[in-house]
Tab-separated table of C-alpha atoms in Angstrom:
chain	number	residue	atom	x	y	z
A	1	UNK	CA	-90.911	-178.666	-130.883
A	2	UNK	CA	-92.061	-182.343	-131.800
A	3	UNK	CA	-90.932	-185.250	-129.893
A	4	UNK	CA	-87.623	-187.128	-129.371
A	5	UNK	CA	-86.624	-190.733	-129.174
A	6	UNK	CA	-84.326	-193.491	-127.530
A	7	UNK	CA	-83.941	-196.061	-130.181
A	8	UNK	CA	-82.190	-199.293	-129.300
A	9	UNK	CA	-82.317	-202.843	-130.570
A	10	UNK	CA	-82.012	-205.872	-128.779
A	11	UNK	CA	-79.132	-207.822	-130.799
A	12	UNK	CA	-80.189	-210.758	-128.498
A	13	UNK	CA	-83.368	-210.720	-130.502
A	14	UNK	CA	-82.413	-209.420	-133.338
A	15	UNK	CA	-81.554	-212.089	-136.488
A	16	UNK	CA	-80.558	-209.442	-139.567
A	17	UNK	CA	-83.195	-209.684	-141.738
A	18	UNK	CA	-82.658	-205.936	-142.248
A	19	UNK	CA	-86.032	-204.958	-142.908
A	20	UNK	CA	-85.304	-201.967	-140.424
A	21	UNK	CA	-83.043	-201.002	-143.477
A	22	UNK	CA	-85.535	-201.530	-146.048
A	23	UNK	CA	-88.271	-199.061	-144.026
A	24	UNK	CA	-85.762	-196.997	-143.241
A	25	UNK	CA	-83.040	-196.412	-145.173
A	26	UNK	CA	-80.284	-193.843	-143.435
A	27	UNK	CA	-81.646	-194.852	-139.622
A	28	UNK	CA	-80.486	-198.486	-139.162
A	29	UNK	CA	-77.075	-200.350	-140.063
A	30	UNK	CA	-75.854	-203.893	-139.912
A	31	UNK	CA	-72.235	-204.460	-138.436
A	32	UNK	CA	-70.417	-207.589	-139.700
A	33	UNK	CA	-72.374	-210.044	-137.850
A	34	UNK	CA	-75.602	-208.607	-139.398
A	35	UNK	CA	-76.760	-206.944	-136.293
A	36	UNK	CA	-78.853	-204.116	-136.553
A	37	UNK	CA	-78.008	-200.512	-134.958
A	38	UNK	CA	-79.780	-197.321	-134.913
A	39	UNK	CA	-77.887	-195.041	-136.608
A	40	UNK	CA	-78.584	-192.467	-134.440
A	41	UNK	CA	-79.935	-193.577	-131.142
A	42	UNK	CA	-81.416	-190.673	-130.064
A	43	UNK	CA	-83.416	-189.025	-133.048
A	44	UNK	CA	-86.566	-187.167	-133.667
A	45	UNK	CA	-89.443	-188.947	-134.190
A	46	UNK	CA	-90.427	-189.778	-137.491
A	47	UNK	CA	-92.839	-192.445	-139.201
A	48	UNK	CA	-89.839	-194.110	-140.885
A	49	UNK	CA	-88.058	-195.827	-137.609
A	50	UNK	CA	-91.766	-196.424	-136.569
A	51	UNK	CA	-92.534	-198.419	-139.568
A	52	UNK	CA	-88.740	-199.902	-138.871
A	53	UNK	CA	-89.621	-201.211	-135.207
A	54	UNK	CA	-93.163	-202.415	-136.307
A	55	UNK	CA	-91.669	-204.435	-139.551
A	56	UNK	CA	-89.276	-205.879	-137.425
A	57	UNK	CA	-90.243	-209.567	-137.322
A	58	UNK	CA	-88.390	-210.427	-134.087
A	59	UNK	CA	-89.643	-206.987	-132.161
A	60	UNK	CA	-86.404	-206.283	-131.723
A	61	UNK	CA	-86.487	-202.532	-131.917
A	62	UNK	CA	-87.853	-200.355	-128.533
A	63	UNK	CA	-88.283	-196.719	-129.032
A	64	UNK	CA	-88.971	-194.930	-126.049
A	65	UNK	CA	-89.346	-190.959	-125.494
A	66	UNK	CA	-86.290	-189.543	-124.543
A	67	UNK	CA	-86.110	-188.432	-121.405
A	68	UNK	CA	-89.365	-189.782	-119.902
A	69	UNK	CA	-88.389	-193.222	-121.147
A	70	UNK	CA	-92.099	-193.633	-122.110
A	71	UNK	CA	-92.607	-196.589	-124.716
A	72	UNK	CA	-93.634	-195.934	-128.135
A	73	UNK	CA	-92.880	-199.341	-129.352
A	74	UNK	CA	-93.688	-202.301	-128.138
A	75	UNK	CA	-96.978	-200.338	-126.677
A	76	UNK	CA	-96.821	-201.590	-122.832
A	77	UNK	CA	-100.024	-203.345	-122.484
């Protein structure tokens, strides 16, 4: 069984550029005020909502693994 993760976004941080949306499409959405939200916060892992959190130019999106709460991204360190 692969991995799960925790996916938030910091809508302090976050400014709605919705790149999350362009890398990928189906995982992220942008309310009225152009916030971003995970779709689903807790999802499996997949190179898609990866690509999301590192194209986000604000680092707004943390995934951690669920349960452990152990960062994926941003790395700690």
């Amino acid at each position: 069984m692969g991995d799960r993760w925790q996916v938030e976004v910091d809508r302090a941080l976050c400014i709605g550029s919705a790149q999350c949306l362009h890398h990928a499409p189906g995982s992220f959405r942008l309310d009225t005020g152009r916030q971003s939200h995970p779709v689903e916060p807790e999802t499996d892992a997949n190179e898609k909502v990866l690509a999301a959190a590192e194209g986000c130019p604000v680092e707004a999106i943390m995934i951690a693994l669920l349960g452990s709460g152990e960062p994926v991204f941003p790395p700690e360190g």
